[in-house]
Short mmCIF file of C-alpha atoms in Angstrom, two decimals:
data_model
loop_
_atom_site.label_atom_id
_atom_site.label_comp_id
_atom_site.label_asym_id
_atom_site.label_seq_id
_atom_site.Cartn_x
_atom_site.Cartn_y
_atom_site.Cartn_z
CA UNK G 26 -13.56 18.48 0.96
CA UNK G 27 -14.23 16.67 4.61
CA UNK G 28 -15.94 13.82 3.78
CA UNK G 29 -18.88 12.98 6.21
CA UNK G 30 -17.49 10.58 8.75
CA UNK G 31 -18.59 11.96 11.78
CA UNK G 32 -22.00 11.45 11.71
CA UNK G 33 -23.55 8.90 13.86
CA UNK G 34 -24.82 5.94 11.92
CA UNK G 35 -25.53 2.17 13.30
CA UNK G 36 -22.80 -0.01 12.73
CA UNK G 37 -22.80 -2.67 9.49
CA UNK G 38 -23.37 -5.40 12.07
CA UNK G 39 -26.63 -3.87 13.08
CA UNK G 40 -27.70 -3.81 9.08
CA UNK G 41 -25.53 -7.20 8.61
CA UNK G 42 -23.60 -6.41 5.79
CA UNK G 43 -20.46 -4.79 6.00
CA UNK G 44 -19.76 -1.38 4.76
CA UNK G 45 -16.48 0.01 2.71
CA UNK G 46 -15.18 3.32 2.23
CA UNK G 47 -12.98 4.46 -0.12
CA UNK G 48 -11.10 7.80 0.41
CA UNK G 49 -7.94 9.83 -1.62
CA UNK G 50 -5.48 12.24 -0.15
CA UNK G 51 -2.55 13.51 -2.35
CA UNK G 52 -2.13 10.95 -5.16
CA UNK G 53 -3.16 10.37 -8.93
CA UNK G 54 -5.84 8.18 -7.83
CA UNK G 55 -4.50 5.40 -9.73
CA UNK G 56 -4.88 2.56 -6.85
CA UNK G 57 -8.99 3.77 -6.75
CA UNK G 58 -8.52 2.60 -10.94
CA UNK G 59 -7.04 -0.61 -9.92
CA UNK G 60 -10.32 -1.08 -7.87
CA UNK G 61 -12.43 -0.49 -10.47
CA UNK G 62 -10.69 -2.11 -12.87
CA UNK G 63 -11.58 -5.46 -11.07
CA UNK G 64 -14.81 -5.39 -12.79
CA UNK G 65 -16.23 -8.71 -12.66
CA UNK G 66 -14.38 -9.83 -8.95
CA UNK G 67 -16.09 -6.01 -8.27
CA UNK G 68 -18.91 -6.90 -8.89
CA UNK G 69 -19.27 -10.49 -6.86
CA UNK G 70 -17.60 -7.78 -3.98
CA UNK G 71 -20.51 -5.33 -4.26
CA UNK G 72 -23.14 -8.19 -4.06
CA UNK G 73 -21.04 -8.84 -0.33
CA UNK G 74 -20.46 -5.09 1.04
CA UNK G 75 -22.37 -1.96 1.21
CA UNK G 76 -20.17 0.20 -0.64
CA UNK G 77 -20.50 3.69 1.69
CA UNK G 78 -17.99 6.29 -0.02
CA UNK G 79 -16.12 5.97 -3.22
CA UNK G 80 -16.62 9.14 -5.07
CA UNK G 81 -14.44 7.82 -7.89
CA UNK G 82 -17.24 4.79 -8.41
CA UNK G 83 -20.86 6.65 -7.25
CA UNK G 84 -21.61 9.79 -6.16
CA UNK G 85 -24.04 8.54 -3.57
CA UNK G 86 -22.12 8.84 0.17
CA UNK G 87 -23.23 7.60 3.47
CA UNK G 88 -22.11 8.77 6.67
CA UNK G 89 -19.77 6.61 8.92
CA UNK G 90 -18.58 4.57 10.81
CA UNK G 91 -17.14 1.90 8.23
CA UNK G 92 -16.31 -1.40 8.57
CA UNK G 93 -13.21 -1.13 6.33
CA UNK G 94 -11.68 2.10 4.61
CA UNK G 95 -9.13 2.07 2.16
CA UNK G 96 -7.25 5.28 2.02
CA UNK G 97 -5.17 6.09 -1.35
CA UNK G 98 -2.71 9.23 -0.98
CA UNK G 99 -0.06 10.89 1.27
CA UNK G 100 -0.43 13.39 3.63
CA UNK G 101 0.63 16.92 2.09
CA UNK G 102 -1.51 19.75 3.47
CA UNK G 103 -2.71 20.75 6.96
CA UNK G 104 -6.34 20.00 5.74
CA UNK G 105 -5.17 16.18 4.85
CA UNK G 106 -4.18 15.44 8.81
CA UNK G 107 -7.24 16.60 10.08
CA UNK G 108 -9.03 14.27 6.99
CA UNK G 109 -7.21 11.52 7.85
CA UNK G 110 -7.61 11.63 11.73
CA UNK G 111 -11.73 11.63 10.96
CA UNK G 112 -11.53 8.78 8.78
CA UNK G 113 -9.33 7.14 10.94
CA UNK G 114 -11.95 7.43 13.79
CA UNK G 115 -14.95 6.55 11.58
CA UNK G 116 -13.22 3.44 10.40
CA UNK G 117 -12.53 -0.18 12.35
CA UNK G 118 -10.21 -0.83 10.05
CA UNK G 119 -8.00 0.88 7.70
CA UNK G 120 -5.68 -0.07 5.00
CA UNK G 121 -3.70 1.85 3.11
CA UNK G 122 -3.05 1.45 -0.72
CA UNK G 123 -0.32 2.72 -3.14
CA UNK G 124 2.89 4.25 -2.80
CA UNK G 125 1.59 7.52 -1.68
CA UNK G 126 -0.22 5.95 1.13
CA UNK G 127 2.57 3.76 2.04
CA UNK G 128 5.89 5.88 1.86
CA UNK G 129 4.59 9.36 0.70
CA UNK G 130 5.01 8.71 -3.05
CA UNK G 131 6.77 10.74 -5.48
CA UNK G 132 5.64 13.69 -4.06
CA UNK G 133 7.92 13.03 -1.22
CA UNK G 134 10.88 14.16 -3.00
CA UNK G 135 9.86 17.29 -1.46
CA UNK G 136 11.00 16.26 1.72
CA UNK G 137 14.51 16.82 0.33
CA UNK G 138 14.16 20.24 -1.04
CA UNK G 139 12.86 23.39 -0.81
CA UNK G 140 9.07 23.88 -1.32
CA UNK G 141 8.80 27.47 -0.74
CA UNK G 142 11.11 27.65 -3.76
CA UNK G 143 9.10 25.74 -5.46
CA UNK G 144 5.81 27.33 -4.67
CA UNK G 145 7.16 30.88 -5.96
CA UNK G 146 8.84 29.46 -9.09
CA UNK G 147 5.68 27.35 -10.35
CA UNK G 148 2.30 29.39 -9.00
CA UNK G 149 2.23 33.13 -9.99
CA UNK G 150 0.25 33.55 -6.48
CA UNK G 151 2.04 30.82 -4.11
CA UNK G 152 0.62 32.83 -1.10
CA UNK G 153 -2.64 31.37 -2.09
CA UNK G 154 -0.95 27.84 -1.36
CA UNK G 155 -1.02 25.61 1.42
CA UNK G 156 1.23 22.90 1.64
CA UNK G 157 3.25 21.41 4.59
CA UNK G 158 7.14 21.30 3.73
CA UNK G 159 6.51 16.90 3.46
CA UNK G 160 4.97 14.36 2.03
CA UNK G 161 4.46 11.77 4.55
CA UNK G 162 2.69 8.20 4.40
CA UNK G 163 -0.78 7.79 6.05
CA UNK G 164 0.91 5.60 9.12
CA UNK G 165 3.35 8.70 9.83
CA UNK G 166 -0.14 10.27 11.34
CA UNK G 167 -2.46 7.51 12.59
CA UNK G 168 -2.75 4.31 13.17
CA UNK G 169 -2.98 1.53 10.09
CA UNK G 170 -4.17 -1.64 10.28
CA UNK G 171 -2.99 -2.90 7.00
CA UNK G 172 -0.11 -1.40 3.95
CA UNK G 173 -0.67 -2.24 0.78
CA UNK G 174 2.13 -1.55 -1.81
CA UNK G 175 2.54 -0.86 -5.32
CA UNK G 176 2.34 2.11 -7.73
CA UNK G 177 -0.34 1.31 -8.57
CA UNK G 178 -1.14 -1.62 -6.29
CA UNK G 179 -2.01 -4.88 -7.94
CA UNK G 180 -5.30 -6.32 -8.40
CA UNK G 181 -5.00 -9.38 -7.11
CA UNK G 182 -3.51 -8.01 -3.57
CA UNK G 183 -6.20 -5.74 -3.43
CA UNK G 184 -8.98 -8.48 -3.60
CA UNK G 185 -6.96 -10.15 -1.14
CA UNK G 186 -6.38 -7.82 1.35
CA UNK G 187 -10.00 -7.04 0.98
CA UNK G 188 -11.93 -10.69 1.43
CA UNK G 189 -9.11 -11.77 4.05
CA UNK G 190 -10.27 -8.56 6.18
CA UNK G 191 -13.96 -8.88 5.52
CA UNK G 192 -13.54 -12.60 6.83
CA UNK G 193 -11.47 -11.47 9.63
CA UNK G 194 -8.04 -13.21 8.51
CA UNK G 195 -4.70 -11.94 7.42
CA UNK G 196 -3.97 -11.27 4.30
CA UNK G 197 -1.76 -13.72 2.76
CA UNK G 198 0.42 -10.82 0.87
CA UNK G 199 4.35 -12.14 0.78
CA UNK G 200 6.90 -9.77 1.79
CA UNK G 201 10.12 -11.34 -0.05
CA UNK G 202 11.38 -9.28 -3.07
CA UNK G 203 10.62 -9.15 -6.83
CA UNK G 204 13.75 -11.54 -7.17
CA UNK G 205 11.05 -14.17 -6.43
CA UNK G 206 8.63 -13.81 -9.04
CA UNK G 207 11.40 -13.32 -11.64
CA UNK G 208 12.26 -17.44 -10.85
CA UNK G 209 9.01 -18.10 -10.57
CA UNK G 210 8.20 -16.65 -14.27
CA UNK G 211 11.63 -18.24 -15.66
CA UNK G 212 13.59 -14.71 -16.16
CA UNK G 213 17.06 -15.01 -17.35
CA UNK G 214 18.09 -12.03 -14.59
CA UNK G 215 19.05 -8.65 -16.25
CA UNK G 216 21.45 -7.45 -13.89
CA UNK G 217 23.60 -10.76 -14.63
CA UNK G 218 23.15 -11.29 -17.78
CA UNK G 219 23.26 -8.08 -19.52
CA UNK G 220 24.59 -5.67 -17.32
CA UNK G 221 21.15 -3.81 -16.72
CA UNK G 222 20.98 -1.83 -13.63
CA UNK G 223 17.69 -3.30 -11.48
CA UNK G 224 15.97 -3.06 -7.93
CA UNK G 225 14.52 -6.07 -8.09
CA UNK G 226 16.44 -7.93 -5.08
CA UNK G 227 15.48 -4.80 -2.73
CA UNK G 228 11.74 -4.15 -4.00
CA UNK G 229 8.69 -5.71 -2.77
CA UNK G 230 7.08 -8.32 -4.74
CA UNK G 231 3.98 -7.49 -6.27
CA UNK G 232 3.49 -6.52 -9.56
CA UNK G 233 4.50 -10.08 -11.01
CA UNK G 234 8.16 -9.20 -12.18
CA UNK G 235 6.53 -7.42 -15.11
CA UNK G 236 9.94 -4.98 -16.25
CA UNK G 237 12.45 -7.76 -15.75
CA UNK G 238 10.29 -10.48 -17.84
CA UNK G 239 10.28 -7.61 -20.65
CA UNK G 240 13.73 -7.19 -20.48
CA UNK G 241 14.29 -4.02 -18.48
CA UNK G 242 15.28 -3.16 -14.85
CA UNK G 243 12.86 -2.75 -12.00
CA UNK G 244 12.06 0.66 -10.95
CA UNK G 245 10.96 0.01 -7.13
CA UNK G 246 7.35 0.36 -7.83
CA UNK G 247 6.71 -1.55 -5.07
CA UNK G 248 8.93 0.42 -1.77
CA UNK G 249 11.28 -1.52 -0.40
CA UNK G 250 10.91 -5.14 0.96
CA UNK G 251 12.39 -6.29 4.49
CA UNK G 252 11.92 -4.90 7.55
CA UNK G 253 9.93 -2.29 8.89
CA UNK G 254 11.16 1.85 8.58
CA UNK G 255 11.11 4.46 11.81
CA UNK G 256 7.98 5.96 9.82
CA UNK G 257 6.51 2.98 9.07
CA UNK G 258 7.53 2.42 5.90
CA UNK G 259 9.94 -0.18 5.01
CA UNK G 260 13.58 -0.82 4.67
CA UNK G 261 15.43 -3.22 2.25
CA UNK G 262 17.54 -5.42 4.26
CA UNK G 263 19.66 -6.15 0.92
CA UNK G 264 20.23 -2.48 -0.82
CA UNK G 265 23.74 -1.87 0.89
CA UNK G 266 25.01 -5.27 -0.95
CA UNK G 267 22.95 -3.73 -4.28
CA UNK G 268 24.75 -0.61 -4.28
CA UNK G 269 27.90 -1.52 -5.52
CA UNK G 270 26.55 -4.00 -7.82
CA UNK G 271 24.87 -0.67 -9.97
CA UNK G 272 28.18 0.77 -9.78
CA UNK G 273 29.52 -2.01 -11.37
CA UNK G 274 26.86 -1.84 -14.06
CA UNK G 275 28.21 2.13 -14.47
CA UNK G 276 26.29 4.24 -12.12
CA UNK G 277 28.03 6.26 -10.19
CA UNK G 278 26.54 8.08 -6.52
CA UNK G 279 24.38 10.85 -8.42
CA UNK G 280 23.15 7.68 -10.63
CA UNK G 281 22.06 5.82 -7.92
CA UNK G 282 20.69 8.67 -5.98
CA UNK G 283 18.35 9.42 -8.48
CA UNK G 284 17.35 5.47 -9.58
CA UNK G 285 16.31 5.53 -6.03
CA UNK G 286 14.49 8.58 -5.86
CA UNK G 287 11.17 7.95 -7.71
CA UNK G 288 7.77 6.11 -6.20
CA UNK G 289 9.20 5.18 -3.00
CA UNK G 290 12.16 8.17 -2.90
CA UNK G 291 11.38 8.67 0.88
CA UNK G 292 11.58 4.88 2.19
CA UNK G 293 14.80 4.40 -0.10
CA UNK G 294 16.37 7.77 1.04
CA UNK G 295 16.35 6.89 4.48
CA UNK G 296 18.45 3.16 3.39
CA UNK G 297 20.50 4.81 0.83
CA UNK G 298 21.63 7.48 3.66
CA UNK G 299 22.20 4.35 5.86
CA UNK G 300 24.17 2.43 3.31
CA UNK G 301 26.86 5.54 2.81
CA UNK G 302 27.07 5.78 6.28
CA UNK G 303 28.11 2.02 6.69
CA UNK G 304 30.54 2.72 3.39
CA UNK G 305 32.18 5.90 4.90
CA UNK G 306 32.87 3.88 8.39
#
């Protein structure tokens, strides 16, 4: 349902406390958890922000504009771009959180298949359904101030990327790869040690290296880290070099393909595609 955001309403600085919305598109609405799951930091935050819509923490709603909006979900239907266009325009800022928000989530693996096929072979009545053929990231449709990664995002970020835009900085969020916080933690690295296939030296930093430290591969949780993507996600600037490294560890193309091809499928799609290109040449 719309949520009220075109209502005319004096802005926080005229009340002098700064109001935040909280709004979900297509997603599991694990990021809004991660919110709440702040508890005490939530807390101290509510005591400094009027807290305006988050349907997942109060049912009570008040009309916009908003100071800051965090938006958690990708765009999948025809009634999410008209959503997100009026909470774009009710909002002075707006961040995005999770991969859905950020790359179009899992749900983007649509974008490489057929969806009327899968309409008829799931819903008994898919002409009741409305769907758009893609799952697209929030920044594919307006404009976004901030992108917060991560599936879910991680606490800490969040807090940060909330206080730094409340005080009217930057948030300090790095952008170098997970390959980082494995050092940091003292990792013996998987992929050299044991042979285990891993993203980590192509995927965002984040979640504090927790699969590596536990012995496992990274999963690219957190999109890819490097440069920017045509849609406004991101590209890795290292996954052409990674590629035959998991081929040494025994994946072959359908293998990587489909390591690839979870949380962030779209934003690594578009640098896998781009790496077999530069392999075929």
């Amino acid at each position: 349902m719309p949520a009220r955001v075109g209502a005319a309403a004096r802005w926080s600085e005229e009340a002098g406390v700064p109001t935040l919305a909280v709004f979900k598109l297509a997603s599991c609405d694990g990021c809004q958890l991660t919110l709440l799951d702040c508890e005490d930091e939530l807390l101290s935050l509510a005591g400094k922000v009027k807290i305006a819509h988050f349907l997942e923490a109060t049912s009570a709603v008040l009309p916009g504009p908003y100071d800051l909006t965090l938006v958690e979900g990708s765009v999948t239907t025809p009634a999410d771009t008209e959503h997100i266009r009026a909470i774009r325009a009710a909002s002075r800022r707006l961040v995005t959180i999770g991969a859905c928000a950020t790359a179009g989530g899992i749900q983007a693996l649509r974008n490489f298949a057929d969806v009327e096929e899968f309409a008829r072979t799931v819903y008994a009545r898919p002409d009741y359904i409305d769907t758009l053929a893609t799952s697209t990231p929030v920044s594919a449709h307006v404009a976004v101030d901030f992108e917060l990664r991560g599936c879910p995002v991680d606490r800490r970020q969040l807090l940060e990327v909330i206080t730094a835009h409340l005080a009217g900085r930057k948030p300090d969020i790095p952008d170098h790869s997970v390959c980082f916080e494995c050092k940091r933690r003292g990792n013996v690295c998987v992929t050299v040690a044991h042979g285990t296939p891993c993203l980590g030296p192509v995927t965002h930093a984040g979640c504090g290296a927790i699969c590596p430290t536990y012995g496992r591969g990274c999963y690219g949780c957190f999109g890819p880290a490097g440069r920017p993507g045509p849609t406004g996600g991101s590209l890795s600037v290292n996954l052409p070099a990674l590629i035959p490294v998991l081929k040494s560890d025994g994946m072959d193309d359908r293998d990587v393909e489909r390591f690839l091809h979870t949380f962030n499928s779209a934003d690594f799609h578009e640098e896998l595609m781009a790496a077999r290109q530069e392999e075929q040449s």
